[in-house]
Short mmCIF file of C-alpha atoms and ligand atoms in Angstrom, two decimals:
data_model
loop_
_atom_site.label_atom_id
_atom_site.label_comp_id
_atom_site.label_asym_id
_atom_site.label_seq_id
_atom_site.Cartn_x
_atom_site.Cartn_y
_atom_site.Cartn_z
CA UNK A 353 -0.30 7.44 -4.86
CA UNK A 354 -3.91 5.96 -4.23
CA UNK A 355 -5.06 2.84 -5.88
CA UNK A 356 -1.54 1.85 -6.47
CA UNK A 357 -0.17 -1.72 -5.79
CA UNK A 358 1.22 -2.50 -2.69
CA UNK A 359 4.05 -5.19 -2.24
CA UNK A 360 3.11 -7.58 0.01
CA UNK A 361 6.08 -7.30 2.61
CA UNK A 362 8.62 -10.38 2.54
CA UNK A 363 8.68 -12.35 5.79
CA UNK A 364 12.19 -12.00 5.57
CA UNK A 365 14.57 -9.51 3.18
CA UNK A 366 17.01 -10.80 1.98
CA UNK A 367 19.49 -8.36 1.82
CA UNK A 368 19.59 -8.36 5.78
CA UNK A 369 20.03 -11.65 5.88
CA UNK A 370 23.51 -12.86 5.75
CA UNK A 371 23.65 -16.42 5.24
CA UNK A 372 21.64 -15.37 1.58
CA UNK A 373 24.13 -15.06 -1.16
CA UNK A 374 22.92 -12.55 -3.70
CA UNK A 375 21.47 -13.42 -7.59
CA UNK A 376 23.20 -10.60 -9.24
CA UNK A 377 26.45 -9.29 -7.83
CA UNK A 378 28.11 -6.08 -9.45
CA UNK A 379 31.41 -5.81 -8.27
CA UNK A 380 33.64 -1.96 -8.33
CA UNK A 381 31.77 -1.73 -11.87
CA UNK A 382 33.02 1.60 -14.23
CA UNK A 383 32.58 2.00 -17.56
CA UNK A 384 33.75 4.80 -19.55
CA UNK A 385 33.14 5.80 -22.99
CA UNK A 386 36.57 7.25 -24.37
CA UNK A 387 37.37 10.07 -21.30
CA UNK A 388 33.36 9.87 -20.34
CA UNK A 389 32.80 8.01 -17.31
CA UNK A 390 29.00 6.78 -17.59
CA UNK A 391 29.16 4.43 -15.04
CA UNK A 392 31.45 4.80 -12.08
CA UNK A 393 32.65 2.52 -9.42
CA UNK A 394 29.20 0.93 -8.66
CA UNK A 395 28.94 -1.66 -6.60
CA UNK A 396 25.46 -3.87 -5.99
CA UNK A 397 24.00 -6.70 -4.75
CA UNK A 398 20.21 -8.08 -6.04
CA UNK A 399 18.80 -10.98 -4.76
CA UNK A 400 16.47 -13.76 -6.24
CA UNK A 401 13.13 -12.85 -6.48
CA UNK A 402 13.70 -9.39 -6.49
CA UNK A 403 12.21 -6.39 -8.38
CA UNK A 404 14.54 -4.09 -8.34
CA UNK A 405 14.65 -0.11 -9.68
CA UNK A 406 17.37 1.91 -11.14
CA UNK A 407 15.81 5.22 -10.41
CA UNK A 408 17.82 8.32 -11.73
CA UNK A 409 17.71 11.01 -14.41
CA UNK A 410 18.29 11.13 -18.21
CA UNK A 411 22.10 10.17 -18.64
CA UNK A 412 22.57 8.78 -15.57
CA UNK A 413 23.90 5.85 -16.67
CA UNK A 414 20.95 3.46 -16.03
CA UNK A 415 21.05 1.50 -19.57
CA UNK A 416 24.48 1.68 -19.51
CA UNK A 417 24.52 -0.38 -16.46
CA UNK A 418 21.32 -2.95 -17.96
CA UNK A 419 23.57 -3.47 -21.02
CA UNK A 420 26.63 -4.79 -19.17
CA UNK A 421 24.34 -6.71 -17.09
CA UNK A 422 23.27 -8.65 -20.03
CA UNK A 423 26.79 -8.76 -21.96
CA UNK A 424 25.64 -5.93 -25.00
CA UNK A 425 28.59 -3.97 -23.43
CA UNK A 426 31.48 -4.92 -21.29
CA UNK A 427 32.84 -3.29 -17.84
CA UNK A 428 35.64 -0.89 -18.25
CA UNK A 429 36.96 -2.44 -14.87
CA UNK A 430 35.47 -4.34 -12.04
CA UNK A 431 33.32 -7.91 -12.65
CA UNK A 432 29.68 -8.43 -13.02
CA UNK A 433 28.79 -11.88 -11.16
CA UNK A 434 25.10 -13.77 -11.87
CA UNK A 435 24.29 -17.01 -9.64
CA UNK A 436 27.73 -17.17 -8.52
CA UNK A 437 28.98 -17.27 -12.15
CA UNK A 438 31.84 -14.17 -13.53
CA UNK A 439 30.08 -13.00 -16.52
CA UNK A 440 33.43 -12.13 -17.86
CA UNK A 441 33.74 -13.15 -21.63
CA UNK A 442 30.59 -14.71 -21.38
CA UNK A 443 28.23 -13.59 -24.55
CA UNK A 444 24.69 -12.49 -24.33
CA UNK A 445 23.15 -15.45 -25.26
CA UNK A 446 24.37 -17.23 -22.67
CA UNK A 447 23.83 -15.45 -19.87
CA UNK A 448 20.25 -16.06 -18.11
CA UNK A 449 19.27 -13.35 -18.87
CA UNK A 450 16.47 -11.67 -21.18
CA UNK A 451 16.43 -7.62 -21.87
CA UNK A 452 13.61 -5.59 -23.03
CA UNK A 453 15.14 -2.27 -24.71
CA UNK A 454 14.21 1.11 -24.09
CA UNK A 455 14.09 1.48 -27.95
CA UNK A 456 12.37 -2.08 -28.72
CA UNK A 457 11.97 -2.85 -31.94
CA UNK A 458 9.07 -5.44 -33.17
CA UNK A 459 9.60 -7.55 -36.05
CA UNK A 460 7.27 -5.36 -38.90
CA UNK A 461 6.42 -8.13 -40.94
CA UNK A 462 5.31 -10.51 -37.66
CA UNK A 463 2.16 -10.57 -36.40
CA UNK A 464 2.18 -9.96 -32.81
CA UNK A 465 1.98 -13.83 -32.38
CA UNK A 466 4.41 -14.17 -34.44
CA UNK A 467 6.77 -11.43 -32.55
CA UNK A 468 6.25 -13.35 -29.02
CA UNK A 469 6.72 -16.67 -29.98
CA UNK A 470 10.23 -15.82 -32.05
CA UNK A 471 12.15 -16.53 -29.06
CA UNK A 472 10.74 -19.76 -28.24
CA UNK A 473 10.88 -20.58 -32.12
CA UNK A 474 14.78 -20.11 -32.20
CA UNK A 475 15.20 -22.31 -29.40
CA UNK A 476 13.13 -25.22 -30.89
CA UNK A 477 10.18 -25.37 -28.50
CA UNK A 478 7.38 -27.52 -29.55
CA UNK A 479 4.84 -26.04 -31.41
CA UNK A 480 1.74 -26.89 -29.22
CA UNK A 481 3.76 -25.43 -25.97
CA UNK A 482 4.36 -21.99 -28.11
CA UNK A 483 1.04 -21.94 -29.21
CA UNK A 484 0.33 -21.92 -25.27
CA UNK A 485 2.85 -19.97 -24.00
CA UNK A 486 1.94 -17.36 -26.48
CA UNK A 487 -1.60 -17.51 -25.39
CA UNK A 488 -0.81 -16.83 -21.99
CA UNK A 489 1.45 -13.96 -22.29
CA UNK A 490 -1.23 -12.51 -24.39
CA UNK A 491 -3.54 -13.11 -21.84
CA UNK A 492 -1.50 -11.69 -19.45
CA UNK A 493 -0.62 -8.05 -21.14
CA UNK A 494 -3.95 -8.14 -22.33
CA UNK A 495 -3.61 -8.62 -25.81
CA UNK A 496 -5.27 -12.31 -26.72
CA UNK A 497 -7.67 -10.05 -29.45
CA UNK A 498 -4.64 -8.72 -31.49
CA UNK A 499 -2.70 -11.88 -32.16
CA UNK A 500 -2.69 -11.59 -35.69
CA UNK A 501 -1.87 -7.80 -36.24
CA UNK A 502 1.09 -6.45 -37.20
CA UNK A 503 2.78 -4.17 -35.33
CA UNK A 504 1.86 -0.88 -37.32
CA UNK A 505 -1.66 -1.60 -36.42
CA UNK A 506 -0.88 -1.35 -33.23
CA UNK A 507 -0.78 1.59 -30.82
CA UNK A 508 2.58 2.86 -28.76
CA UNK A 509 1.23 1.23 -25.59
CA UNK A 510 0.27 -1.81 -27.16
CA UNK A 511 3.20 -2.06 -28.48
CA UNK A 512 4.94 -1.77 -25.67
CA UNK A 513 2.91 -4.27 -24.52
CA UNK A 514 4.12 -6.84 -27.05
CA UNK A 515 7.73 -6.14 -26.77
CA UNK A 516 6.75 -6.80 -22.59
CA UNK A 517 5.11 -10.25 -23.98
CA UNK A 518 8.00 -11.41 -25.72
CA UNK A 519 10.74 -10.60 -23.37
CA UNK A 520 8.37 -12.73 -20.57
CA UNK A 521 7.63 -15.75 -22.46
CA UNK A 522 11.12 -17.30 -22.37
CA UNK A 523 10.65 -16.95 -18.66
CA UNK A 524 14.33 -15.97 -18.17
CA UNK A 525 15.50 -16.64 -14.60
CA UNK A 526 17.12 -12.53 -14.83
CA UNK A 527 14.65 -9.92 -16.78
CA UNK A 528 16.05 -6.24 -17.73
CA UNK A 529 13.41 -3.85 -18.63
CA UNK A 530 14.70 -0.06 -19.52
CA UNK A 531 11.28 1.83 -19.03
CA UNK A 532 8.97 -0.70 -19.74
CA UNK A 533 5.69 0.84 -19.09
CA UNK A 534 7.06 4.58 -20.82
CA UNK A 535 4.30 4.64 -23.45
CA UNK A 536 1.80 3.77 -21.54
CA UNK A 537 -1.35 5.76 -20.09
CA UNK A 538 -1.57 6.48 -16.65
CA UNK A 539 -4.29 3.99 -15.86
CA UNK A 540 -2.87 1.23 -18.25
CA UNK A 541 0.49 1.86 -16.39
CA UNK A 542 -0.80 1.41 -13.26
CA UNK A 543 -3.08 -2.08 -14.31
CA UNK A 544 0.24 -3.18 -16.15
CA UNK A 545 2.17 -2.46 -13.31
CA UNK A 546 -0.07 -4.64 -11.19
CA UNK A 547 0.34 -7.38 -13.53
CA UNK A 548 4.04 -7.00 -13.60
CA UNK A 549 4.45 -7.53 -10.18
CA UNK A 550 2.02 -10.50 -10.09
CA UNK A 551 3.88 -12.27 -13.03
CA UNK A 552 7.14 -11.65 -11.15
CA UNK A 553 5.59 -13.26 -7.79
CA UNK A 554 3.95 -16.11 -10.09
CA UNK A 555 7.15 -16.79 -12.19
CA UNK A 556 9.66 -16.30 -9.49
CA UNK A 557 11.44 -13.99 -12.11
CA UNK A 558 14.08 -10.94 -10.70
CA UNK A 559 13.61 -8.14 -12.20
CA UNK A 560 15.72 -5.22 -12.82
CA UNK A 561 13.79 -2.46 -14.06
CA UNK A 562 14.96 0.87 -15.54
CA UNK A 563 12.26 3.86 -14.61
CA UNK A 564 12.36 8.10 -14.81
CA UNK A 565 9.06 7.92 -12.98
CA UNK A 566 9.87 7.69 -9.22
CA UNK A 567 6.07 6.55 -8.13
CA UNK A 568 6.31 3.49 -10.73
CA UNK A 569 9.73 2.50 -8.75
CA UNK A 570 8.24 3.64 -5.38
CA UNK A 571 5.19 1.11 -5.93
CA UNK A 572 6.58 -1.96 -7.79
CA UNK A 573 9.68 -2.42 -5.96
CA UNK A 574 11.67 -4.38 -3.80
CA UNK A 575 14.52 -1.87 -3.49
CA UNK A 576 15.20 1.08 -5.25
CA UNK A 577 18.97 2.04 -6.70
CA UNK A 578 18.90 5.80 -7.22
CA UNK A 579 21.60 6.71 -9.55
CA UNK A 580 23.11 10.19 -10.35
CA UNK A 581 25.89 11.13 -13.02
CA UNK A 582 26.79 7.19 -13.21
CA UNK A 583 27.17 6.67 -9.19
CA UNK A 584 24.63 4.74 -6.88
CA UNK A 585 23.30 7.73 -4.91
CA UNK A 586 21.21 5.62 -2.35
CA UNK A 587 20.17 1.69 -2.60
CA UNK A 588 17.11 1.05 -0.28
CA UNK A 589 13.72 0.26 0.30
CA UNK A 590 11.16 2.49 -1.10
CA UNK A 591 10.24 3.97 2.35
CA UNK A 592 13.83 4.24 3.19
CA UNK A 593 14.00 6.17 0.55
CA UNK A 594 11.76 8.61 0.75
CA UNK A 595 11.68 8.58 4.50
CA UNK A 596 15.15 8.67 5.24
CA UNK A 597 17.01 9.82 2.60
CA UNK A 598 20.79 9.97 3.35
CA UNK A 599 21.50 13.42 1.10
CA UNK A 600 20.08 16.76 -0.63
CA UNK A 601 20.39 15.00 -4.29
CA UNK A 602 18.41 11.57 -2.72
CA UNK A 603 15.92 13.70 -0.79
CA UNK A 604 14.96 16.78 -3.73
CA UNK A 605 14.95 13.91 -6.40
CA UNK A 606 12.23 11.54 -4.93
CA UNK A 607 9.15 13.12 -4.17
CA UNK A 608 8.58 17.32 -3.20
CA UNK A 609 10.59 18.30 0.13
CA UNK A 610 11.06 21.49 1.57
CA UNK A 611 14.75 21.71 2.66
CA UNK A 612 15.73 24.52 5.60
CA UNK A 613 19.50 25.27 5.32
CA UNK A 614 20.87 25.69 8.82
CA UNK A 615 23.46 24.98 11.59
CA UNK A 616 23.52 22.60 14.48
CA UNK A 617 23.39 23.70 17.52
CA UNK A 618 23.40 20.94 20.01
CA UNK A 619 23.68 17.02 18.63
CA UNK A 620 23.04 14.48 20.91
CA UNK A 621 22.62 10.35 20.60
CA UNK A 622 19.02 10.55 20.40
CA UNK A 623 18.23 14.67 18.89
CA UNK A 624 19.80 17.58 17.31
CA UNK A 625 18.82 20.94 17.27
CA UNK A 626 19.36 22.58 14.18
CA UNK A 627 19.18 27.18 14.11
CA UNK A 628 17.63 28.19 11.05
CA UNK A 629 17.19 31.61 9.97
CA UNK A 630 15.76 30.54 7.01
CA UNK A 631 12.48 28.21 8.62
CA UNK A 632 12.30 31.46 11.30
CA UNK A 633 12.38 28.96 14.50
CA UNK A 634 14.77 25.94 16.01
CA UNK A 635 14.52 22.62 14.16
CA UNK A 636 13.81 19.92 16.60
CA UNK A 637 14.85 16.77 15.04
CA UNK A 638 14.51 12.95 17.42
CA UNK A 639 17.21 11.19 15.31
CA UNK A 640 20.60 11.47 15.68
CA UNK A 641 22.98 13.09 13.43
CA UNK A 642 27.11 12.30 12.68
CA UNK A 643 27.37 16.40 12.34
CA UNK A 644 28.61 18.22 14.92
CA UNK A 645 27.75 21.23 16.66
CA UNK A 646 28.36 23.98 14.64
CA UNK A 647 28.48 22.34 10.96
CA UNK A 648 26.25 23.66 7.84
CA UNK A 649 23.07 21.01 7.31
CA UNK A 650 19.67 21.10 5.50
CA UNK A 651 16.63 19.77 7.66
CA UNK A 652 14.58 18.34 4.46
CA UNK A 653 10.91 17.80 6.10
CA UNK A 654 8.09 16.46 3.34
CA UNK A 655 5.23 18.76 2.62
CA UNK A 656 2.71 16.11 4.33
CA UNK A 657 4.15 16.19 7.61
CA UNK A 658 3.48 19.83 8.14
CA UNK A 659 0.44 20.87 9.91
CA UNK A 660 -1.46 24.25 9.07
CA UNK A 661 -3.64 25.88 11.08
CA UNK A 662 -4.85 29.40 12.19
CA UNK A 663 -4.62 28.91 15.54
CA UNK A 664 -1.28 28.57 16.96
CA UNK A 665 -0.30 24.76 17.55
CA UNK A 666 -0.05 23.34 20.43
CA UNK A 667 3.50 22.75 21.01
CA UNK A 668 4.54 20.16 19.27
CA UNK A 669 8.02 19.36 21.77
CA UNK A 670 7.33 21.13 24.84
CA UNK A 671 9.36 23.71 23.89
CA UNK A 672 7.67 27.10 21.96
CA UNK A 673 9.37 27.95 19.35
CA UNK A 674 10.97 24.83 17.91
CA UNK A 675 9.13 22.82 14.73
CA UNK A 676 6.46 25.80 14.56
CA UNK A 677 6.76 29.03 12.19
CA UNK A 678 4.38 31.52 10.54
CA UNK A 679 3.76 32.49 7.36
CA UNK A 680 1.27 33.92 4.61
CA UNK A 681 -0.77 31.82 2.21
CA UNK A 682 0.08 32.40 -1.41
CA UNK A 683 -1.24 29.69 -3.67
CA UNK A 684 -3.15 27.43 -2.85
CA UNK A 685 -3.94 24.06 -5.25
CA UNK A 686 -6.71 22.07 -4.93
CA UNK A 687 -6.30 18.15 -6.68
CA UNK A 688 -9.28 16.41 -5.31
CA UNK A 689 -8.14 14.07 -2.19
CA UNK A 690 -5.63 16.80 -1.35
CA UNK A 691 -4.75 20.36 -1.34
CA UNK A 692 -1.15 21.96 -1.77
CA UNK A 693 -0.01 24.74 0.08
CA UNK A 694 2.24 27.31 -0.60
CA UNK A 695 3.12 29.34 2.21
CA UNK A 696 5.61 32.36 2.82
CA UNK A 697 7.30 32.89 5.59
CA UNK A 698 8.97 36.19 6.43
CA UNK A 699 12.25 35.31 5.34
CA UNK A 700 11.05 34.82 1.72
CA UNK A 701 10.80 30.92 1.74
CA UNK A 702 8.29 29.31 0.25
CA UNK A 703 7.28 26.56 2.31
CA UNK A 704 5.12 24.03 0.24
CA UNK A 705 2.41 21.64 2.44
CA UNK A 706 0.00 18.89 1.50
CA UNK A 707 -3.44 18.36 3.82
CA UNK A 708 -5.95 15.68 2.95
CA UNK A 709 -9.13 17.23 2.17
CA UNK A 710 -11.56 16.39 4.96
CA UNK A 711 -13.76 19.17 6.20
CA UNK A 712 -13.92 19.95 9.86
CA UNK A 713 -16.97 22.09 10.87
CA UNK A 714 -15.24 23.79 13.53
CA UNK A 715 -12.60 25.22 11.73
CA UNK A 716 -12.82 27.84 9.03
CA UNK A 717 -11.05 26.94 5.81
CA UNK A 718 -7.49 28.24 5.26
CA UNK A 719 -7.66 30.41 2.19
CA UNK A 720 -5.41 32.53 0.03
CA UNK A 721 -3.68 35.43 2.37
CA UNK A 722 -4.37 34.11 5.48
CA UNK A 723 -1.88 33.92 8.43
CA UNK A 724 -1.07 30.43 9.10
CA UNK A 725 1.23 28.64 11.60
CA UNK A 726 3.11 25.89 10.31
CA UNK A 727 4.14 22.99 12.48
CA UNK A 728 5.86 19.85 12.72
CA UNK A 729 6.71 17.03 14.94
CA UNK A 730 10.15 16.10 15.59
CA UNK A 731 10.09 12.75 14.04
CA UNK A 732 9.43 15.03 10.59
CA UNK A 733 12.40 16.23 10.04
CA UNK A 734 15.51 14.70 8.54
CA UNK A 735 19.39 16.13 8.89
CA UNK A 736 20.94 16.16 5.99
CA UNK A 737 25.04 17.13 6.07
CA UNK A 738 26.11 16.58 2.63
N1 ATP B 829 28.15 4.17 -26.80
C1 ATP B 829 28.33 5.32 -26.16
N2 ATP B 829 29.31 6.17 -26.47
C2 ATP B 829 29.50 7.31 -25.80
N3 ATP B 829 28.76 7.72 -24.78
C3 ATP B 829 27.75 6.94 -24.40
C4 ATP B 829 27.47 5.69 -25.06
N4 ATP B 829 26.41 5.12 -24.45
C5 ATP B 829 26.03 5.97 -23.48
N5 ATP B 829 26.83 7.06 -23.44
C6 ATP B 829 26.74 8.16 -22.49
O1 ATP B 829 26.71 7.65 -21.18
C7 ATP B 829 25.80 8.36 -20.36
C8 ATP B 829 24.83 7.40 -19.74
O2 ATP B 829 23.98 6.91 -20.76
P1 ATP B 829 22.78 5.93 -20.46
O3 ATP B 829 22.16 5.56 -21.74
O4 ATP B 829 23.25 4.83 -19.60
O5 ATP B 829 21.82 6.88 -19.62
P2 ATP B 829 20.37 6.59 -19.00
O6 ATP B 829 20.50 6.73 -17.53
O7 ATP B 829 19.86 5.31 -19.52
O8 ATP B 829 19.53 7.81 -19.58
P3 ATP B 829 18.02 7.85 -20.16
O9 ATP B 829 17.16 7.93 -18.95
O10 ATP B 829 18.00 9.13 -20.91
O11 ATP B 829 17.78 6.66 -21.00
C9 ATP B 829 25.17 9.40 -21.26
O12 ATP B 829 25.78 10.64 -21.03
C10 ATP B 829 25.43 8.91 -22.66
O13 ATP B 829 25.54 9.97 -23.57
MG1 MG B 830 18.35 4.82 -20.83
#
């Protein structure tokens, strides 16, 4: 994820704080579709200021959730609170709240100018401030030289762009975006999502934004909301996420992670030891675990915090035979800054490792069929019981 923004970190979050009352309050929230629950029981709390991602996979009920958040669609049961206020009955036009669609639709016959300023139009804004306020979102998605083309003149990402414009420049106090930077290339996605984070810290906007693509959520947000088959899988930060995920779905759907099914052996406040056939040593683990001896769990470790080398490791615990394995290099892929592993152990798993490309003069490269030993330090590893 080089070259990506990086939040600035918050003096103070305010979802630990408890005297903060939260912007956006989803209460026991389901809504089903006939016999088709699409969104079930969720419950959330997003706080002013925030840029907030619903992170999950096609049909997971992510727009689903964004429409009853503005009022397009209403909760089967449980209520939907913003600034204090039950958005029960309350239409979409007056909630504060402004939604960019997944499936936006510009006006054909509008130049882009014309698209942005429509909002402020509607609502009777002078013209001088529209002709400014235009200007500026312009400015801002970087489209001040197409202003008077039309939409089919226009590319998908710029587009995109102008449907991003218009849902900004009525500067709603709540903004919903379902995939807001999807047609975009990789390098305008990452500029845009720069800017997007800037305009939020400049405007003082929360944002709730809809995303497939996990390294767009891990870099813009606040918090992260992954969702699977219509329930909240994990709310947290995006290192809690992907550091500590708190099961197999969270942990395999965020990022690559090699998971080593096994059985607990000894579970203590501060460790657990965790017998695994499968990774062909003891799992050494320094966190503590609610499983007890005895009960089935995965040890997920990520593919950067294994070490490779040909010479056997020093140990990494003080005790041989935990955190360290051996195995046979199969594939190897090189993409620039790193390389990926793939290594086989005797038991048949394929155990998948990143290393930063940095040349050491004293070591001889790892290549395809060499014997490696893999190793790990106990902080690498996290239990995982359901
Ligand atoms: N009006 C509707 N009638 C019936 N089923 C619906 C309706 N709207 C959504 N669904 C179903 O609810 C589920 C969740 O849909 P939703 O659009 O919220 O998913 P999503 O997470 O936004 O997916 P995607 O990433 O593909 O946009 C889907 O299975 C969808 O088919
Ligand atoms: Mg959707």
């Amino acid at each position: 994820m080089a070259g990506q923004p990086i939040r600035k970190p918050t003096r103070l979050e305010p979802w630990q704080d408890a005297g903060q009352a939260p912007y956006v309050r989803i209460e026991k929230v389901t809504k089903t579709f006939g016999d088709f629950v699409a969104v079930d029981e969720v419950s959330l709390s997003i706080y002013r200021n925030e840029f907030f991602a619903l992170l999950g996979g096609s049909g997971s009920g992510k727009t689903t959730l964004l429409r009853m958040l503005a009022g397009f669609e209403q909760p089967t049961e449980g209520r939907i609170f913003i600034d204090g206020v039950d958005m029960a009955g309350i239409p979409p036009y007056e909630r504060p709240v402004n939604m960019m669609f997944q499936s936006y639709a510009l006006f054909p016959h509008m130049t882009v100018e014309q698209n942005v300023a429509f909002g402020l139009k509607q609502d009777n804004v002078p013209k001088a401030e529209i002709r400014d306020r235009v200007a500026e979102m312009l400015g801002m998605v970087q489209l001040s030289a197409f202003g008077k083309r039309r939409p089919h003149q226009l590319s998908g990402g710029q587009r995109q762009r102008v449907a991003l414009a218009r849902s900004l420049v009525k500067r709603p106090k709540l903004l919903l975006l379902d995939e807001p930077l999807g047609a975009l290339d990789k390098k305008l996605r990452e500029k845009t999502q720069f800017e997007l984070v800037n305009i939020q810290e400049k405007l003082g906007v929360t944002f709730i934004v809809v995303t497939h693509d996990q390294e767009e959520a891990m870099t813009m947000s606040s918090r992260i909301a992954v969702m699977n088959h219509g329930v909240i899988a994990q709310v947290g930060t995006p290192t809690e996420i992907y550091e500590y995920p708190h099961s197999r779905f969270v942990a395999e759907f965020i990022g690559s992670i090699n998971m080593f099914e096994g059985r607990v052996v000894e579970a203590s406040g501060d460790h657990v030891l965790v017998a695994s056939e499968e990774a062909g040593c003891e799992l050494h683990i320094s966190h503590a675990t609610p499983a007890p001896a005895g009960s089935p769990v995965a040890v997920a470790i990520r593919p950067e915090k294994i070490a490779l080398s040909k010479e056997p490791p020093p140990s990494a615990d003080g005790a041989a035979g935990r955190n360290a394995t051996k195995g046979v290099v199969r594939e190897i892929a090189y993409l620039g800054d790193v390389s990926i592993y793939l290594v086989e152990l005797p038991t048949g798993k394929t155990v998948r490792v990143t290393a930063p490309n940095v040349t050491r003069r004293t070591e001889m490269p790892i290549t395809w069929e060499d014997e490696v030993y893999l190793s790990w330090r106990p902080f690498a590893g996290v239990v995982l019981a359901q």
